[in-house]
Structures are given as C-alpha cells and as structure tokens.
Coordinates of C-alpha atoms in Angstrom, one line a residue:
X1 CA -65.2 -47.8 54.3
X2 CA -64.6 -48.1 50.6
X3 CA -61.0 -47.3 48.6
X4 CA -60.3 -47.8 45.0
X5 CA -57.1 -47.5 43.9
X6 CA -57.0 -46.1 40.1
X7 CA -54.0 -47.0 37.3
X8 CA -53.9 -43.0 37.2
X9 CA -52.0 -42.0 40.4
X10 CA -55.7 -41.4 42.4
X11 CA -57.3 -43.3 45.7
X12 CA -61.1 -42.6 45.8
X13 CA -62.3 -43.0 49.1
X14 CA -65.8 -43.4 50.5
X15 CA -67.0 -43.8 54.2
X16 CA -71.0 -43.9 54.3
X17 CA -72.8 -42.5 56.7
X18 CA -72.7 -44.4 59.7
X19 CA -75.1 -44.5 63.0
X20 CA -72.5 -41.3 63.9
X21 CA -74.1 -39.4 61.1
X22 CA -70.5 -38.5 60.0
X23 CA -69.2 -40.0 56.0
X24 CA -67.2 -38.8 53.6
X25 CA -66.0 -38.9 50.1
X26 CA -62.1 -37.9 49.4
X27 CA -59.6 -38.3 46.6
X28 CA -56.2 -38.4 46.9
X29 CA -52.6 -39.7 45.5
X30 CA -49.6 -39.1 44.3
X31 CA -51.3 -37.7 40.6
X32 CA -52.8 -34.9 42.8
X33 CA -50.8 -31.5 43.3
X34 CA -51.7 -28.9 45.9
X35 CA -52.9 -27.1 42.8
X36 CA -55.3 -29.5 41.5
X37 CA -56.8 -30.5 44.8
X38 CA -57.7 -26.4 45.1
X39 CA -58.9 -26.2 42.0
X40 CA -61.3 -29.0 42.2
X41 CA -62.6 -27.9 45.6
X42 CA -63.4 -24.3 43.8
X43 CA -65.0 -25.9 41.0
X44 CA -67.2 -27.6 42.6
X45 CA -68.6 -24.8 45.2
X46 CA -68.7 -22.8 42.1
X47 CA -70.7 -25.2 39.9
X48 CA -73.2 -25.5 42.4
X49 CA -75.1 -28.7 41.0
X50 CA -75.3 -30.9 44.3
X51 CA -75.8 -28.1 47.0
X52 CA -74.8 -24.5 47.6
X53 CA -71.9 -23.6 48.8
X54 CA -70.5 -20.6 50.4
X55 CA -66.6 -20.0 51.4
X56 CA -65.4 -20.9 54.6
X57 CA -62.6 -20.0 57.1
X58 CA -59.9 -22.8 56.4
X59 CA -58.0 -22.2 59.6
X60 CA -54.8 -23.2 59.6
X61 CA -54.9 -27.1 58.9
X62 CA -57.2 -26.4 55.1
X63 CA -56.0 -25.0 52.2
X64 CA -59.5 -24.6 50.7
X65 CA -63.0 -25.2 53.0
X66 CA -66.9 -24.1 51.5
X67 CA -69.5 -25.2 53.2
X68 CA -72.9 -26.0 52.4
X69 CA -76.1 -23.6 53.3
X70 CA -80.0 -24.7 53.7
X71 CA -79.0 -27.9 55.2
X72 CA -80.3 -29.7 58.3
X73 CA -76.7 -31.3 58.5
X74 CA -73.2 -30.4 57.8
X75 CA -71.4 -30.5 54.5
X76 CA -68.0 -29.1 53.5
X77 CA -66.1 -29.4 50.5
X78 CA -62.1 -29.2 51.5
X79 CA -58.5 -29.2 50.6
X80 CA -55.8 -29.6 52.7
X81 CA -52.7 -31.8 52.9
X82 CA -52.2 -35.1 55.1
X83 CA -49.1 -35.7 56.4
X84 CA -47.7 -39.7 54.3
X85 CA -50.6 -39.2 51.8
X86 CA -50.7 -35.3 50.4
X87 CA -53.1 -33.1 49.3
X88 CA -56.6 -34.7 49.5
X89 CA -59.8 -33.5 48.1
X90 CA -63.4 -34.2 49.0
X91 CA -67.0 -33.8 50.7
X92 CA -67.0 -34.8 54.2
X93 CA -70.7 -34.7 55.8
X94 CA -71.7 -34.3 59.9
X95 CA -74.7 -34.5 61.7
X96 CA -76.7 -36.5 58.9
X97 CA -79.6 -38.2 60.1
X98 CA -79.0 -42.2 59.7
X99 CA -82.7 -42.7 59.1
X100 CA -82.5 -40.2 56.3
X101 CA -80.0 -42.1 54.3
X102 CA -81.2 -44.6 51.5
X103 CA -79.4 -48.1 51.7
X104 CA -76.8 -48.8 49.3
X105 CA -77.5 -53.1 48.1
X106 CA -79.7 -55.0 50.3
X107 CA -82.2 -57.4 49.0
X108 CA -84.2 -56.5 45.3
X109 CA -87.1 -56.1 47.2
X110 CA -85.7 -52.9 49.3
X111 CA -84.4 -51.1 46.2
X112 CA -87.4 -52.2 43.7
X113 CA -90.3 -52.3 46.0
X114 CA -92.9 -50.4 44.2
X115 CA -95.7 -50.8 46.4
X116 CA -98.9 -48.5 47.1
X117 CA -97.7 -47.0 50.3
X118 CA -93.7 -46.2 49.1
X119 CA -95.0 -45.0 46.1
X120 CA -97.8 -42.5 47.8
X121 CA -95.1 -41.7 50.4
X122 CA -92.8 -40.8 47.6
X123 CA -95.2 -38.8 45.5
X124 CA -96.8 -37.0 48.6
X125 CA -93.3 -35.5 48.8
X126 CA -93.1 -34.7 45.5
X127 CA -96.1 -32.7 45.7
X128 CA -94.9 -31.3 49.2
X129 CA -91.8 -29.9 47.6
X130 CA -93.4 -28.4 44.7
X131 CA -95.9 -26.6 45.6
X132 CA -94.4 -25.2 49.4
X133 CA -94.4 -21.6 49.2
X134 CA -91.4 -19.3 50.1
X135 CA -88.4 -21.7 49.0
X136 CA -85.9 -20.3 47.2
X137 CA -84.4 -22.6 44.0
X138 CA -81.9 -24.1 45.6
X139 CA -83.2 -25.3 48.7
X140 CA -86.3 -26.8 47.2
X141 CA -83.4 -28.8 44.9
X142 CA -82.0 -30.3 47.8
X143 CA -85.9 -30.7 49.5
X144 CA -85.5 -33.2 47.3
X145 CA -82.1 -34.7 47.6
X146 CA -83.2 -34.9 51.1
X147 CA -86.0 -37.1 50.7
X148 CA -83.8 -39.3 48.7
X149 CA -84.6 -38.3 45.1
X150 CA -81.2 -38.7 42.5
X151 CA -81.0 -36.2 40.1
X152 CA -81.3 -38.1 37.0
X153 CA -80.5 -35.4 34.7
X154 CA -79.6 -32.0 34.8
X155 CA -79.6 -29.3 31.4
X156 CA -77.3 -26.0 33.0
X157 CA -77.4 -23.0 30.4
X158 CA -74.8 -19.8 30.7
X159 CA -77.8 -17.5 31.1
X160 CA -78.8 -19.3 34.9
X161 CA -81.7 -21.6 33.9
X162 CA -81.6 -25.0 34.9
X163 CA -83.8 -27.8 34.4
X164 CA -83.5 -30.9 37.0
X165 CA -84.8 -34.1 36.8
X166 CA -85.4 -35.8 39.7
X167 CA -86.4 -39.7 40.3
X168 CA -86.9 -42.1 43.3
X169 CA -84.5 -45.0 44.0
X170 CA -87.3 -47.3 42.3
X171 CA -88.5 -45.1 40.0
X172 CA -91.8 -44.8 41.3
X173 CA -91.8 -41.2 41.0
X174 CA -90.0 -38.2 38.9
X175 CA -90.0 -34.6 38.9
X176 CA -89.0 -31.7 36.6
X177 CA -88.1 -28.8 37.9
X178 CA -86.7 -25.6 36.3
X179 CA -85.8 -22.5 37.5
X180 CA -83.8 -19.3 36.3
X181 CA -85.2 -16.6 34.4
X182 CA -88.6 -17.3 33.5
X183 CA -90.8 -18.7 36.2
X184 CA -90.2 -21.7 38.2
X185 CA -91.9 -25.0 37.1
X186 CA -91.9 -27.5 38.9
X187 CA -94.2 -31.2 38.2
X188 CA -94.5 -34.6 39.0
X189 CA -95.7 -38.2 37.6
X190 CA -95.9 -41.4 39.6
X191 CA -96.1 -44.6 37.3
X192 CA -97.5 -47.0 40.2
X193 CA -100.6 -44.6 41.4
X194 CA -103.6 -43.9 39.6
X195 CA -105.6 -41.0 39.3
X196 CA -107.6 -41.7 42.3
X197 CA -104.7 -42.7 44.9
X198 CA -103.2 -39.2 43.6
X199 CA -105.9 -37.2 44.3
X200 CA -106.3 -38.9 47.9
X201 CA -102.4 -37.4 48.4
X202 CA -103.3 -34.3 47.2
X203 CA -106.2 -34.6 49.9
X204 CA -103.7 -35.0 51.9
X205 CA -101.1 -32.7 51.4
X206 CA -102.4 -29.7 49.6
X207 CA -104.7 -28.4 52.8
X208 CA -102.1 -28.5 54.5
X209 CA -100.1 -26.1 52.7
X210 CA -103.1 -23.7 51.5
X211 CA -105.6 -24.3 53.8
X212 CA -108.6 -22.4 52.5
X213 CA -108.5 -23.5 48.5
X214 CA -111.3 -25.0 47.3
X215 CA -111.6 -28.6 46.3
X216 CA -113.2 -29.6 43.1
X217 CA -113.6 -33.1 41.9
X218 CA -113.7 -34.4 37.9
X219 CA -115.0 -37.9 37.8
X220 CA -113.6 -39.8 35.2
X221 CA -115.4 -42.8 32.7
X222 CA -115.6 -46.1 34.9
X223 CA -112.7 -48.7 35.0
X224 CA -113.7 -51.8 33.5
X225 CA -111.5 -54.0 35.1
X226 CA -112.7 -52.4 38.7
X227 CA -116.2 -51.0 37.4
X228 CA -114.6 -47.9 39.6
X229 CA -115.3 -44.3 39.1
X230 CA -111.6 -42.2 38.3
X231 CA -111.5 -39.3 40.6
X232 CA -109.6 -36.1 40.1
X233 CA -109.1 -33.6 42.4
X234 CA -108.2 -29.8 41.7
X235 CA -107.4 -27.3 44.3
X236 CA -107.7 -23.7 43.2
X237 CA -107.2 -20.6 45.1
X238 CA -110.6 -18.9 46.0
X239 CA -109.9 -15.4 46.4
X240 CA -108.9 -14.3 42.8
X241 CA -110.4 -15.4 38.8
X242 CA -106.5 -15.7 38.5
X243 CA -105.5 -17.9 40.8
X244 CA -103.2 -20.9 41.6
X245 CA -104.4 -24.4 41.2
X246 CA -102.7 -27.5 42.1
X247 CA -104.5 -30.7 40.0
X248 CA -104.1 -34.6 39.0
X249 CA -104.5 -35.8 35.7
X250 CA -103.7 -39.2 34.7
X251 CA -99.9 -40.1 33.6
X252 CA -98.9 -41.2 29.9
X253 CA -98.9 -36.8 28.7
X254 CA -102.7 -37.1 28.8
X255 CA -104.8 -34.4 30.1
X256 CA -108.0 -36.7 30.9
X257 CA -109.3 -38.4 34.2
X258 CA -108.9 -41.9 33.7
X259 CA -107.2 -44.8 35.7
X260 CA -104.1 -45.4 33.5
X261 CA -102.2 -47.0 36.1
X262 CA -100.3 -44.0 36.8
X263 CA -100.8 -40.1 37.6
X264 CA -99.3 -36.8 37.6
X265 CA -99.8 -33.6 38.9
X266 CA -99.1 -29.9 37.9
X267 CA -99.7 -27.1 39.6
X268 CA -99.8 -22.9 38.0
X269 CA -101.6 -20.0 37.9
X270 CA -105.1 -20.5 35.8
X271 CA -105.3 -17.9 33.0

C-alpha cells in the first residue's frame, strides 16, 4: 500500500495488485467535494483513454460506478463517500491475474533485460495484436495494455481518430496504432531483433491466425560480420490479386532486407 499526502488538500492512494488479484488507485481529502469526486469519475468513463467504460448501477453505498467492458478482469471507476475520510474517487480492479502484472522496481536487469527471447516474446505479441481479425478498436488497445505495453503517447482529435503509441517496459518493442475514420493501422518495430529473428516470429504467429496465406521469402545481401544471409518473410493472402499481406522489413524507416539490428513489420491490403 502506497499514500501520498499532497500540500493541496488530496491523499493519493495506491494498493498494487496483490496474489488476491484485487488493487486499487483512489484519491481523496478534505480539497475534494461530492461534486468533484463525480465529476472526475464521469470524465474519465467519458474520455475513454485507458479502457472503456460503460455506466453501472451504484446501489445504494456509490454515488457514481462505470465499469470496464472487454476485460478478462474487473475494473470500476467509483465515487462514493467514506464515513472519517469523505468523498473518494478512483479505479479499483478484481480478479486480475498476478502473473499478468509487470513488476514495479526490482533489479536493472528485470526492467532493462533486452534479451532475444523477451524481445521475440514481446514482438510476437505485437504482431498477434495487430493483425487478429474481428477486434474492435478498443479492445485491441487494451490487447495491448494487457500484455504490458504503456501507452507512450496518445494524439485524440474531436472528429474520433486516435493514434496510440505503444512501448514495452524495456523498450524492446513499439507499436502505432490509429483508428477512427479512415482505416485502422496498426505497426510495429523491435530495436533488439533483426530481420531474420522477425521473420521466424512471423513464422510463428501469422499461420496461426491465417492459416492458408502463402509464404514468400526476400533474401537479403550477406552480413559481413556473420557472413549470414538476411531473410524476410511476407505472408500474402492467396485467394485474391488484392489481398492482405503481413511482411518484415528491417527497422531504421528502411524498406530493404538487411540485418540492421532491428526489424519491423507492417501488414495492409497490396494494391
């Protein structure tokens, strides 16, 4: 359990989740008026940034209760008043997988590790999440929040589209994805794989997904410092000239099939 008391009248408090699967993140003080704790709880079903929200029953004990939808736990946004403390505002979460849950400190190594099989682990996913058919916006967002991805930066416009930005603990991997009223996009880059480790995820992952698509392969010039041949996979959609393809290229905003040190991967409808 974490509190910090603020000069301004406000108590922040934080309870991580716990082997119980329970946490929670509230605010409260004597700054905070009935008013204000409803208001914020609105706001933030309304703005929609971290999950979706729809509104709840509060019973009789809430003045204010949304709850999250396309979860695999429970997560509600209330208001309601505690008897010695006052109105309190917050996110209180149930039924969250322990395992699921990144650890907050630790040792450099557990929060910097970049190595080959966190990073492939972490890119596989971003290529899972992409490219998985029949998701609506939203819950492919928090597909990603999931997995343990932080939204490193967000652009919201008045006319619904939204770009995300989407990183790994230890920046291994990133994703931009945008959706609203053009169509979705949604890409990836890994800055510890090469082209050849990301084709083997897309190996991987992609058959999975659209079994059927057929593989093509772009070999790249040879590494001189491994006298290795760069391999690049494409998967493309054999039933129509206009299909979807899902491809590696190397990393660095270059188009080409060379080792690079790192990768990234698109995926569209060829044209």
């Amino acid at each position: 359990m974490h509190s910090k008391d603020q000069a301004f009248g406000l108590t922040v408090e934080i309870k991580l989740i716990d082997s119980s699967g329970n946490g929670h993140c509230i605010v409260y003080g004597p700054a905070l008026a009935t008013g204000d704790a409803e208001a914020a709880a609105e706001r933030f079903a309304e703005d929609g940034r971290l999950m979706q929200m729809q509104m709840a029953d509060p019973g009789s004990t809430l003045t204010r209760r949304y709850s999250a939808t396309g979860l695999p736990f429970a997560a509600e946004m209330l208001s309601y008043g505690a008897d010695g403390v006052g109105p309190v505002v917050g996110l209180v979460f149930a039924g969250v997988d322990p395992a699921s849950v990144s650890p907050l400190g630790g040792s450099a190594q557990t929060t910097t590790s970049t190595d080959s099989a966190s990073a492939r682990t972490h890119f596989a996913n971003a290529v899972r999440f992409c490219i998985q058919p029949g998701m609506s916006p939203e819950t492919r967002a928090n597909m990603f929040r999931q997995a343990g991805f932080v939204t490193r930066s967000g652009d919201y416009s008045d006319n619904g589209d939204t770009t995300l930005v989407f990183a790994t603990p230890d920046g291994s991997t990133e994703v931009e994805f945008y959706y609203g009223q053009m169509p979705e996009h949604c890409f990836g880059s890994s800055k510890s794989l090469g082209v050849t480790e990301a084709s083997e995820v897309l190996d991987q992952v992609v058959p999975q997904l659209y079994p059927g698509y057929t593989r093509h392969v772009e070999y790249g010039v040879d590494n001189p410092n491994t006298g290795k041949t760069p391999t690049c996979v494409r998967y493309e959609d054999p039933t129509t000239p206009i299909g979807y393809v899902v491809a590696v290229t190397a990393g660095e905003n270059s188009n080409r099939c060379s080792e690079v040190g790192s990768s990234s991967f698109y995926h569209s409808s060829r044209v």
